[in-house]
Short mmCIF file of C-alpha atoms and ligand atoms in Angstrom, two decimals:
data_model
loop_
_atom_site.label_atom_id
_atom_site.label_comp_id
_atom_site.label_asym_id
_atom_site.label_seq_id
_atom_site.Cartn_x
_atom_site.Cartn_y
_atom_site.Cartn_z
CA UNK U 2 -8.08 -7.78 -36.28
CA UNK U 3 -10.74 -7.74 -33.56
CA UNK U 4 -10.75 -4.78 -31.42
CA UNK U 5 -11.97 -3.70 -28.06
CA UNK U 6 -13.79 -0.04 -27.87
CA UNK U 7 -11.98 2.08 -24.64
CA UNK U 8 -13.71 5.21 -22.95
CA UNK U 9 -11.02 6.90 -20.92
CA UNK U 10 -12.26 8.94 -18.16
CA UNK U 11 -9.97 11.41 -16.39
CA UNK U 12 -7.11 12.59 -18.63
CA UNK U 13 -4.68 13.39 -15.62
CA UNK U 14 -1.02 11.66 -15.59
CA UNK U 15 -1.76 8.15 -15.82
CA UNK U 16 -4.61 8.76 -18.07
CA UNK U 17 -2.45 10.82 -20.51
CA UNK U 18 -0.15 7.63 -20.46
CA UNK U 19 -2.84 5.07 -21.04
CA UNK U 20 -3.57 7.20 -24.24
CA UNK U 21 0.20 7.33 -25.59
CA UNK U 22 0.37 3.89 -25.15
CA UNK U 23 -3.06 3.05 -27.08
CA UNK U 24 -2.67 5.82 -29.53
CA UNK U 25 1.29 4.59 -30.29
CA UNK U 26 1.58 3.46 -34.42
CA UNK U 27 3.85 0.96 -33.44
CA UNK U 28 2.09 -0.44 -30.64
CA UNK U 29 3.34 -3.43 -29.12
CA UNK U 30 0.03 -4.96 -28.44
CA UNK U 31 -0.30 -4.69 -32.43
CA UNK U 32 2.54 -6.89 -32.58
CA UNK U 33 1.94 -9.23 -29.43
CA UNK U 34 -1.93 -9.89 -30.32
CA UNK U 35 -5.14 -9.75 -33.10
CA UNK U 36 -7.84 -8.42 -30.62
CA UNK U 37 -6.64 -5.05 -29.50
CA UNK U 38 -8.33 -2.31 -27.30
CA UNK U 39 -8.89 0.41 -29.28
CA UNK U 40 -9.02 4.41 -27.65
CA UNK U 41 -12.37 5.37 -28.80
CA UNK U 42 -13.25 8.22 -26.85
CA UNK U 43 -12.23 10.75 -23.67
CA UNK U 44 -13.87 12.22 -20.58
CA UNK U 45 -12.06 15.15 -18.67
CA UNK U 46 -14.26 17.73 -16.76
CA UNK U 47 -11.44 20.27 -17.98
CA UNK U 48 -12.21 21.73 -22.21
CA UNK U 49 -8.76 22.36 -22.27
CA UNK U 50 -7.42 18.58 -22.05
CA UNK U 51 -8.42 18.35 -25.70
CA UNK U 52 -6.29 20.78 -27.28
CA UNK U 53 -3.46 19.90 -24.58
CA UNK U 54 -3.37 16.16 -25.69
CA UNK U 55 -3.78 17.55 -29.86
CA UNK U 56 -6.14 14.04 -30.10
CA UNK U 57 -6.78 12.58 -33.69
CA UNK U 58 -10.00 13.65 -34.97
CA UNK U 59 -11.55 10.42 -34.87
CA UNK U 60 -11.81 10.62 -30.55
CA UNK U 61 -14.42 11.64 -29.07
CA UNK U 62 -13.76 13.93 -26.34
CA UNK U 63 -16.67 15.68 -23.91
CA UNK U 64 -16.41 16.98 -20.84
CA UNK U 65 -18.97 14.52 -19.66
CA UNK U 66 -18.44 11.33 -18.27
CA UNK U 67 -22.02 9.85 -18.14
CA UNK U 68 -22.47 10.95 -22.49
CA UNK U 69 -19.30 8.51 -22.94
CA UNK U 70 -20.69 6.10 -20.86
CA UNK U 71 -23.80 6.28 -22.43
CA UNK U 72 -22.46 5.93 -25.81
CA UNK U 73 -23.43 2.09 -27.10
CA UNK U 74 -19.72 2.05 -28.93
CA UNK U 75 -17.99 2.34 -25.55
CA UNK U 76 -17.19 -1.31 -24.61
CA UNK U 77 -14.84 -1.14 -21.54
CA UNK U 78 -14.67 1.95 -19.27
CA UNK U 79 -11.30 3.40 -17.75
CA UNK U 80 -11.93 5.34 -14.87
CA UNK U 81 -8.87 7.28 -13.70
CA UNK U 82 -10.47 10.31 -12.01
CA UNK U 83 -10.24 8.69 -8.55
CA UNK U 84 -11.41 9.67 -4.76
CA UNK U 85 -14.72 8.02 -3.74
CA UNK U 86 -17.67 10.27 -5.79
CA UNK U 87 -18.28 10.38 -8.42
CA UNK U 88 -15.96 7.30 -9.34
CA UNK U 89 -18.15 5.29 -6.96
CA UNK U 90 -21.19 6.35 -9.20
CA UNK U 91 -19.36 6.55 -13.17
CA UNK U 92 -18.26 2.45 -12.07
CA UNK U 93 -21.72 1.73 -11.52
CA UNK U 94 -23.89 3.36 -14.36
CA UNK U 95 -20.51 2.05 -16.51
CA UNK U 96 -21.24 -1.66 -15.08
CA UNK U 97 -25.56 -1.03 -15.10
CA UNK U 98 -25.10 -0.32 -19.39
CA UNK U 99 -23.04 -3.29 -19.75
CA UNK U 100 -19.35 -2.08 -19.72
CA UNK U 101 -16.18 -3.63 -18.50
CA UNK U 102 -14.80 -1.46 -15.69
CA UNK U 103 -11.31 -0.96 -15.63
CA UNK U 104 -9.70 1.42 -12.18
CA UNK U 105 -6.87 2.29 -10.63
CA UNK U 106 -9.09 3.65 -7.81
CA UNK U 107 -7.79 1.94 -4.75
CA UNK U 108 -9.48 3.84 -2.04
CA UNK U 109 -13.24 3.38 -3.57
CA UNK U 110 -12.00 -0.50 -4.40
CA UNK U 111 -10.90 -1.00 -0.62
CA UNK U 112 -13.61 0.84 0.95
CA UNK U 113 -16.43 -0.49 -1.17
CA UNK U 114 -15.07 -3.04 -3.23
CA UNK U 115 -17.58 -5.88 -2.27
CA UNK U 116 -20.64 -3.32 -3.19
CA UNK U 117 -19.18 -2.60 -6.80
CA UNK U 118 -18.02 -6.07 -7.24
CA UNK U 119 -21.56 -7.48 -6.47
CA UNK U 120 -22.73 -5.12 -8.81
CA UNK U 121 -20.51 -6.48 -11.75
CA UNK U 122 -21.73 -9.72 -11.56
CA UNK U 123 -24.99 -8.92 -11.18
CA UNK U 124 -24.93 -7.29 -14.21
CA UNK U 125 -22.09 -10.38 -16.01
CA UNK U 126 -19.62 -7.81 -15.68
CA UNK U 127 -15.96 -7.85 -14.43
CA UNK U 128 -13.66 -4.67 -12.90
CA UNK U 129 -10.34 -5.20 -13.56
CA UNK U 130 -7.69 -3.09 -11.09
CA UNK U 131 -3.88 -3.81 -11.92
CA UNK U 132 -3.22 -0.30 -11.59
CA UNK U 133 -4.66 0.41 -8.31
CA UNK U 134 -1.67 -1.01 -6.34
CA UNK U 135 1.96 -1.29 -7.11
CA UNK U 136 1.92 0.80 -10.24
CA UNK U 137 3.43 -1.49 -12.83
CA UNK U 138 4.13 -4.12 -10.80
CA UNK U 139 1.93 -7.33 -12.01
CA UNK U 140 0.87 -7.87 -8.47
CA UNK U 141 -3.17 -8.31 -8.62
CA UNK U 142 -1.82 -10.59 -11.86
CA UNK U 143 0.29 -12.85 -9.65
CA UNK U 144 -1.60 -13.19 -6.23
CA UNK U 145 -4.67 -13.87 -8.86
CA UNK U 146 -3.41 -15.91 -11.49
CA UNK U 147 0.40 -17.48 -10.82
CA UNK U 148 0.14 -18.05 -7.08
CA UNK U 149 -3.39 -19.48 -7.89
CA UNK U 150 -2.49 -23.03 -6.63
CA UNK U 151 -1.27 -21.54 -2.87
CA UNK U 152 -2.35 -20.91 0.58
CA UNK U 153 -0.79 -17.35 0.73
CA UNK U 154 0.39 -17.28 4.13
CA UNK U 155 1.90 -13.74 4.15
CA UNK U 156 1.41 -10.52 1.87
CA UNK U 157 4.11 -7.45 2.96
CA UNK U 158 6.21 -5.21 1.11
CA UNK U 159 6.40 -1.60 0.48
CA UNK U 160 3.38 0.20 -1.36
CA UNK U 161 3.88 3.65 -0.97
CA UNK U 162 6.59 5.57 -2.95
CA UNK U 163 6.40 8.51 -1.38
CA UNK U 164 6.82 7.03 2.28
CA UNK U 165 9.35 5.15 0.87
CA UNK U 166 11.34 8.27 -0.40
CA UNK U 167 11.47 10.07 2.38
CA UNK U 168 12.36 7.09 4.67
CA UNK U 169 15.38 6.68 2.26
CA UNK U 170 16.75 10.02 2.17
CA UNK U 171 15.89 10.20 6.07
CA UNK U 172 18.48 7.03 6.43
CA UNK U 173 20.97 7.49 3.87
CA UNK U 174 21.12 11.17 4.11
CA UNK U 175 20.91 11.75 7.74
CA UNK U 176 18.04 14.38 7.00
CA UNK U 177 15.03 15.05 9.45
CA UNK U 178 11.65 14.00 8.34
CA UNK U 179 10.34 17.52 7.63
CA UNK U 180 13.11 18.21 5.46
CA UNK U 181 12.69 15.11 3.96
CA UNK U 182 8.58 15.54 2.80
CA UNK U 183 9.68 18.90 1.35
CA UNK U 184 12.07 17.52 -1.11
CA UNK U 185 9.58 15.06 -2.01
CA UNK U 186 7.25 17.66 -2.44
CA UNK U 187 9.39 19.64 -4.26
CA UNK U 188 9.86 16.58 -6.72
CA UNK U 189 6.24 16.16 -7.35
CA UNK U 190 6.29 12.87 -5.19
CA UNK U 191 4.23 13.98 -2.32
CA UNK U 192 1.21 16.03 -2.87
CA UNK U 193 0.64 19.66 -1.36
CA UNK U 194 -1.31 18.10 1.39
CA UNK U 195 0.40 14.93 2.17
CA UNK U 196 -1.32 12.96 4.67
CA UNK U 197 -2.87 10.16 2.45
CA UNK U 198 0.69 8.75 2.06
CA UNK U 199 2.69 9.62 5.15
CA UNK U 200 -0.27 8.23 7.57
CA UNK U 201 0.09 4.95 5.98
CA UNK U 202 -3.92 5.65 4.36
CA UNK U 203 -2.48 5.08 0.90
CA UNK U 204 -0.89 1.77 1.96
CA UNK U 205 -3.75 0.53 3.73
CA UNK U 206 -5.98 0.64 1.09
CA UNK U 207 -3.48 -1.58 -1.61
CA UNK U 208 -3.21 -3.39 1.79
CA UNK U 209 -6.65 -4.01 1.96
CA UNK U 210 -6.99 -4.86 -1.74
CA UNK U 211 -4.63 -7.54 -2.10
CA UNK U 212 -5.01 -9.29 1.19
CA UNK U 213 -8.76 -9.50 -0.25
CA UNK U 214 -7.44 -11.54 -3.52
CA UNK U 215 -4.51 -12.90 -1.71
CA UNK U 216 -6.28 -14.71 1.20
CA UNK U 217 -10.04 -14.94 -0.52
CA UNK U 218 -11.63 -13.22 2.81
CA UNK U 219 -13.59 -10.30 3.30
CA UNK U 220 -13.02 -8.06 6.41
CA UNK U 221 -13.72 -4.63 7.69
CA UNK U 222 -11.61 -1.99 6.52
CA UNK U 223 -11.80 0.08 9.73
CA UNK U 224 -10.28 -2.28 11.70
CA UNK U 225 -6.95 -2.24 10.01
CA UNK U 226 -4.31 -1.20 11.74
CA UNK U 227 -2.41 2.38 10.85
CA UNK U 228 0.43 4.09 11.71
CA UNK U 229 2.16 6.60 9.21
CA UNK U 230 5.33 7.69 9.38
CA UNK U 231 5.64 11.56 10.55
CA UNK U 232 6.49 10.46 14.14
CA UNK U 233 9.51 8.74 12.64
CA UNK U 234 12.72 10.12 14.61
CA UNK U 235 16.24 10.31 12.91
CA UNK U 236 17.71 9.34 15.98
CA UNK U 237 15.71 5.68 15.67
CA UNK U 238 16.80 5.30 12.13
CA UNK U 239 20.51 5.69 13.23
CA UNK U 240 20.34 4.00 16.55
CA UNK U 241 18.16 0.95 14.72
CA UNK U 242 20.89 1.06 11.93
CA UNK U 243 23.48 0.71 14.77
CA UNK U 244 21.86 -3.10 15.92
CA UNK U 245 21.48 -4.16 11.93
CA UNK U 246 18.39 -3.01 11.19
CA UNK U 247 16.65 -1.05 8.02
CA UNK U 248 13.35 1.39 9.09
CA UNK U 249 10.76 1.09 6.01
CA UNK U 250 6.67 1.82 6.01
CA UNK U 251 5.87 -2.07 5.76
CA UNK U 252 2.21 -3.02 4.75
CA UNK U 253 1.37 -6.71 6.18
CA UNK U 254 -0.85 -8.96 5.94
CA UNK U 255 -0.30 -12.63 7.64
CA UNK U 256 -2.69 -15.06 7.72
CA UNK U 257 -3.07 -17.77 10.91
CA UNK U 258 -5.65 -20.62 11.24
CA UNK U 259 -7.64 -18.12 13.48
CA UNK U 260 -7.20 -14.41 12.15
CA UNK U 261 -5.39 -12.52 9.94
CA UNK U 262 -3.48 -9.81 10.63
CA UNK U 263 -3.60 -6.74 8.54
CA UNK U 264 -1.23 -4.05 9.61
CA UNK U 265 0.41 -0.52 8.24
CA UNK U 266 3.18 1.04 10.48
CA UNK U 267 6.64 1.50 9.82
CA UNK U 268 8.92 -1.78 11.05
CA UNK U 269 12.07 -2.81 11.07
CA UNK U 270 14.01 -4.78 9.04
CA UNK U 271 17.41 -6.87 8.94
CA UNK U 272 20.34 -4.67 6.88
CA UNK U 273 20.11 -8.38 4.80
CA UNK U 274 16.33 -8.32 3.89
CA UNK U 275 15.45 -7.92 0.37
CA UNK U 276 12.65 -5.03 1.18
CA UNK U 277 15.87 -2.90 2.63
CA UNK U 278 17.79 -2.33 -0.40
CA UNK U 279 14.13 -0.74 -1.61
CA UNK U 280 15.25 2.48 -1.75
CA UNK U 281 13.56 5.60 -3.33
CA UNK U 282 10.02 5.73 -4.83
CA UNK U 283 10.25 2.02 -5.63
CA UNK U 284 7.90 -0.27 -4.63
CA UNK U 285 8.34 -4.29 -3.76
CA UNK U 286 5.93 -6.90 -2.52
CA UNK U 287 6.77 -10.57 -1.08
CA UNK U 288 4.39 -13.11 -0.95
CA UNK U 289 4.56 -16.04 1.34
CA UNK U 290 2.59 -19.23 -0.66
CA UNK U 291 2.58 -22.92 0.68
CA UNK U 292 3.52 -24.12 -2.78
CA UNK U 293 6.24 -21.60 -4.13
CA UNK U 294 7.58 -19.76 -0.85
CA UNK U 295 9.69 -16.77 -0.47
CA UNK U 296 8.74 -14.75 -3.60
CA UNK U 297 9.33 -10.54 -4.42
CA UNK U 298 7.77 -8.31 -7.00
CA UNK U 299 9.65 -5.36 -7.44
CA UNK U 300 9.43 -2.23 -9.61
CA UNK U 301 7.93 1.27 -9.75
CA UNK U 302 4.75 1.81 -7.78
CA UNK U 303 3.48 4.90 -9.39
CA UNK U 304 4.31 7.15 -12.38
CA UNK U 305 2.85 8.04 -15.88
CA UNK U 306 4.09 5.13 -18.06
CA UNK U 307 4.40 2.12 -15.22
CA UNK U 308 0.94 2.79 -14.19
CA UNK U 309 -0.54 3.26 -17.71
CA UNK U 310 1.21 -0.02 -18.57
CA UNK U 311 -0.81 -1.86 -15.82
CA UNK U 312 -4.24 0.17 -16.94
CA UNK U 313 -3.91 -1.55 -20.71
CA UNK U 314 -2.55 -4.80 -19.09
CA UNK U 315 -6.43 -5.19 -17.92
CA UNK U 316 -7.79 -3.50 -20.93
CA UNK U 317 -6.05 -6.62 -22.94
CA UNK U 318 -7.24 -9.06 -20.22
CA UNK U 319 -11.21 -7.36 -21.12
CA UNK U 320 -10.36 -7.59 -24.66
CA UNK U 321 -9.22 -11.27 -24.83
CA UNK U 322 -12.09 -12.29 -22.47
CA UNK U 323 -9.91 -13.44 -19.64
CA UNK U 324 -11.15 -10.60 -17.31
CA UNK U 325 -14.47 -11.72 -17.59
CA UNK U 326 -13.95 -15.20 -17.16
CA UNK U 327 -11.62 -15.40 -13.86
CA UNK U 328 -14.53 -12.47 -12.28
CA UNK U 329 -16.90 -15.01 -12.45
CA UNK U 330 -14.87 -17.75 -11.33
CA UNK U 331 -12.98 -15.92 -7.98
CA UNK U 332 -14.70 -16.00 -5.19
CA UNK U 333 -12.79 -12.68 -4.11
CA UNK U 334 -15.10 -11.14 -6.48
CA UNK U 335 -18.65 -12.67 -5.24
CA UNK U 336 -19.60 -10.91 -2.32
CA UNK U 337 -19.93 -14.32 -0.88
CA UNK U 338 -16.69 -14.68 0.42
CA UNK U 339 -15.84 -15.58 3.91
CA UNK U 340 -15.53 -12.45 6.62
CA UNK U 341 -13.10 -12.40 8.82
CA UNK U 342 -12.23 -10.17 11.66
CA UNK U 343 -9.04 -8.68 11.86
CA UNK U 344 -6.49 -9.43 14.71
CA UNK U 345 -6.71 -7.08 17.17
CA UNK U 346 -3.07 -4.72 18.21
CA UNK U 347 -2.76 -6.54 20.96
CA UNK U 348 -2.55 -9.46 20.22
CA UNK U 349 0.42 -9.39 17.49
CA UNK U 350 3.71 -10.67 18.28
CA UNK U 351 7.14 -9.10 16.88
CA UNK U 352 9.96 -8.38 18.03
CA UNK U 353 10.46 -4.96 19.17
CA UNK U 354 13.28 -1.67 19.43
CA UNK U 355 12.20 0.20 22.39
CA UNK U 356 14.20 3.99 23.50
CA UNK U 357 14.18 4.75 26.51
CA UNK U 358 14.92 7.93 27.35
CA UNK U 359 16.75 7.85 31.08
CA UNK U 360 18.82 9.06 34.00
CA UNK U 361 22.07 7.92 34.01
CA UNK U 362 22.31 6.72 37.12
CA UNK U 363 22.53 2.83 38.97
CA UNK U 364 19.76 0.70 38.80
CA UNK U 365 18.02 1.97 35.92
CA UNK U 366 18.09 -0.93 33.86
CA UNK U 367 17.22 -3.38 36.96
CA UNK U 368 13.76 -1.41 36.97
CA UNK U 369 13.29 -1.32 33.66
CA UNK U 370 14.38 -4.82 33.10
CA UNK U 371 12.23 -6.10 35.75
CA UNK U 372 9.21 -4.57 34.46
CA UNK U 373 9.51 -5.98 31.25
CA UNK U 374 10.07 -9.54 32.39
CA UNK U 375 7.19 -9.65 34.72
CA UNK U 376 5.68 -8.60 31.56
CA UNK U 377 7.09 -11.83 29.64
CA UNK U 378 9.13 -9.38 27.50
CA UNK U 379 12.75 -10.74 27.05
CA UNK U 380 15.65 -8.45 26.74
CA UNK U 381 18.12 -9.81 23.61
CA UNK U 382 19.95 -6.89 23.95
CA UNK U 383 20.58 -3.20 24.96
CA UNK U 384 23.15 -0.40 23.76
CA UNK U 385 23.18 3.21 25.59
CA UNK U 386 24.63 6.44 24.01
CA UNK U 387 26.26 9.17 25.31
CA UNK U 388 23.95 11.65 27.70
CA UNK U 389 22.45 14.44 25.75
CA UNK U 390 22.52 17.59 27.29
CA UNK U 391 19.60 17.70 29.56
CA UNK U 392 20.84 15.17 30.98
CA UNK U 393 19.13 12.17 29.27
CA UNK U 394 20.31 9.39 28.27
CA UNK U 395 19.25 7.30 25.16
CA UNK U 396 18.79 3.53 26.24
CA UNK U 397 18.02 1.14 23.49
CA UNK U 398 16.57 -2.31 23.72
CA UNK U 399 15.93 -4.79 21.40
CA UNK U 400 13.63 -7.79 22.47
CA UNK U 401 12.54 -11.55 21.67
CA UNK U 402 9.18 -12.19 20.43
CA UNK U 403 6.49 -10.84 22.94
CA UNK U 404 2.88 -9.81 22.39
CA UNK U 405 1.74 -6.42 21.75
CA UNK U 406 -0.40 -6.13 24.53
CA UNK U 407 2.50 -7.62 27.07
CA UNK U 408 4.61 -4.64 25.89
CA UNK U 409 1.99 -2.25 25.77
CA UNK U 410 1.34 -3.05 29.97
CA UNK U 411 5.40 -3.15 30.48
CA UNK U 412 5.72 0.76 28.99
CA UNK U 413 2.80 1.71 30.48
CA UNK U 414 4.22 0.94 33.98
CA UNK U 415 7.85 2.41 33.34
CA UNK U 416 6.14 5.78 32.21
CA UNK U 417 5.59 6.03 35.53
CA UNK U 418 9.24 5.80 37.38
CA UNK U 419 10.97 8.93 38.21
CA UNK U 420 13.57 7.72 35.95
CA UNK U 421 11.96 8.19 32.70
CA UNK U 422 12.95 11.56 30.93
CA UNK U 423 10.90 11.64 27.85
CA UNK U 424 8.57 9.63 25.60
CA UNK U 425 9.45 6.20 25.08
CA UNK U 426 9.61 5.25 21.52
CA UNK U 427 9.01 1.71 20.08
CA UNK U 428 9.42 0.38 16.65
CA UNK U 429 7.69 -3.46 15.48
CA UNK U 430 10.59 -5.85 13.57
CA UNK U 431 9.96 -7.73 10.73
CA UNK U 432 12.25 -10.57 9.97
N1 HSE A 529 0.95 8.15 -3.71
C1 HSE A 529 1.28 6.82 -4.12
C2 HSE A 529 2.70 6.51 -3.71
C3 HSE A 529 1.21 6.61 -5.61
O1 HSE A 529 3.42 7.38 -3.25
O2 HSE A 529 3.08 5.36 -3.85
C4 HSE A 529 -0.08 6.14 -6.10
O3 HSE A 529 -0.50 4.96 -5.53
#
């Protein structure tokens, strides 16, 4: 049996899983195929992984990541440490001594992906990085490989576990966001500080990655657009649930003969969408392709074992030489591919849930309504609650399609009547 020599670097969670599942007797892949990846040796900063993971004599372990890289047995390189440095720089002395980079590193891969790409070829290299969105979802597999033969018109779904937690609890539940984080804190699915997920940075970057293979552009990074979810308000999740409609942190990417779009913000959906029975930490992606249509991945998007199983996915693509040959073939991967810029805010259309907050009084709606047609926004339809006790009322709107920018002008006028009470909250819709 031919076999493939691993160096694992960064023994945290999905590490530790990526060396059960090479280290198992009865492996799978043993069964499945006769060229194998093989764990040779380990890299953890911390002396005390060794004794924690009670390794078989014959792996090397140091606390060192350039003396594995360095060592001439080390074929393919897993880095799992992730965060920008010093991944950015173990990837690139990994790729300069003639490894195969394997990551799960989606914030170095979306901020410089094109850099460390360049620098594989260069060197007739390939970085392989299933695990860096979705978890064990084959989703860099499929917009690479089985929707090869499409024009992807549309990437969206929800990346983000955590988000997608809390949003769930928030809606089924009836429990306010804050509450909300600290259970998922408390569960060990939102970190101490959690601002990379529930700012929508997290999503942005898997955003960023697969709209890259997806549509075969390149595109600034900065210019996507962000909106987390800590603003979310229970009373739009209940009043939005009210008119048919799901809340969920959507990533989106949509491609027109012009632009594309690449957007993170949380949207609405219809109760009778696929992506709003996505409930919990799960993750689910739909893809939009001019061959095969309406298609969703779903599954979990983080976690020891689904993650590790996407990490070896690519170590058996390195070992069986397809990583290497579909690198050199993708244009994705060239650093030559087109750039694009990225629609601007203003310019997207949706539909949109606007709250008022109000006097209750006569005329209120005219105003309001004659703002937002002068505006070329078109009411479809409007529900009001019960005042609360300052004396507000909740007035909810739903409208057609209008652009961004139209709306943006329309609220910006109506903050200005005497009739307004309070912030005026807006949600996109995704149908
Ligand atoms: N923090 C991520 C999530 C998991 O909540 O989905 C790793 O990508």
């Amino acid at each position: 049996m031919k076999t493939l020599n691993v160096g694992l670097i960064g023994m945290g969670t999905v590490g530790t899983g990526v060396a059960k599942i090479l280290l198992e007797k009865d492996s799978p892949l043993l069964e499945k195929l006769d060229c194998v990846p093989v764990l040779k040796g380990i890299a953890d900063s911390n002396p005390d992984v060794k004794t924690r993971l009670d390794l078989p004599p014959h792996i090397l372990f140091t606390t060192d990541a350039k003396t594995l890289i360095s060592n001439p047995d080390i074929q393919v390189v897993v880095e799992l440490i992730g965060g920008l440095h010093p991944a950015k720089e173990i990837i690139t002395i990994a790729l300069e001594k003639g490894k195969d980079v394997v990551t799960a590193n989606k914030m170095l891969l979306a901020l410089h992906g094109s850099e460390l790409f360049g620098k594989a070829r260069e060197h007739g290299k390939s970085i392989s990085f299933e695990a860096s969105v979705g978890g064990g979802i084959p989703i860099i597999a499929a917009l690479r490989d089985g929707f090869i033969a499409n024009k992807i018109e549309a990437i969206f779904g929800i990346v983000n576990g955590t988000t997608n937690y809390i949003l769930t609890k928030m809606t089924k539940e009836n429990v306010k966001y804050q509450d909300a984080l600290a259970e998922a804190q408390r569960l060990g699915y939102a970190e101490k500080d959690p601002t990379m997920d529930v700012e929508g940075i997290d999503s942005s970057h898997k955003l960023a990655i697969l709209a890259r293979i997806g549509f075969g552009l390149d595109f600034d990074f900065k210019n996507i657009y962000r909106e987390g979810i800590s603003d979310v308000d229970l009373s739009d999740i209940g009043y939005a649930h009210e008119l048919g409609y799901t809340l969920k942190l959507l990533a989106i990417a949509k491609k027109t003969e012009n632009h594309i779009e690449l957007r993170v913000h949380p949207a609405l959906l219809p109760h009778d969408h696929p992506l709003s029975s996505v409930n919990g930490v799960f993750n689910a992606i739909c893809i939009s392709g001019s061959a095969v249509g309406e298609t969703m991945l779903y599954g979990r998007g983080a976690g020891q074992m689904p993650t590790a199983s996407a990490v070896v996915a690519d170590l058996v693509d390195v070992a069986l030489g397809r990583a290497g040959i579909t690198f050199k073939a993708m244009k994705a991967f060239s650093g030559h591919c087109e750039h694009v810029p990225i629609a601007d805010l203003q310019q997207f259309k949706t539909r949109y849930y606007v709250r008022f907050s109000v006097v209750d009084k006569p005329g209120v709606l005219a105003k309001i309504s004659g703002i937002l047609g002068k505006c070329e926004i078109s009411i479809a339809s409007v529900i009001q609650h019960k005042a609360k006790e300052n004396g507000s009322v909740p007035l909810v709107m739903m409208t057609h399609l209008a652009e961004e920018g139209n709306l943006q002008k329309a609220l910006t006028e109506i903050k200005q009547l005497d009739i307004i009470k309070d912030h005026t909250k807006f949600l996109r819709v995704e149908e």
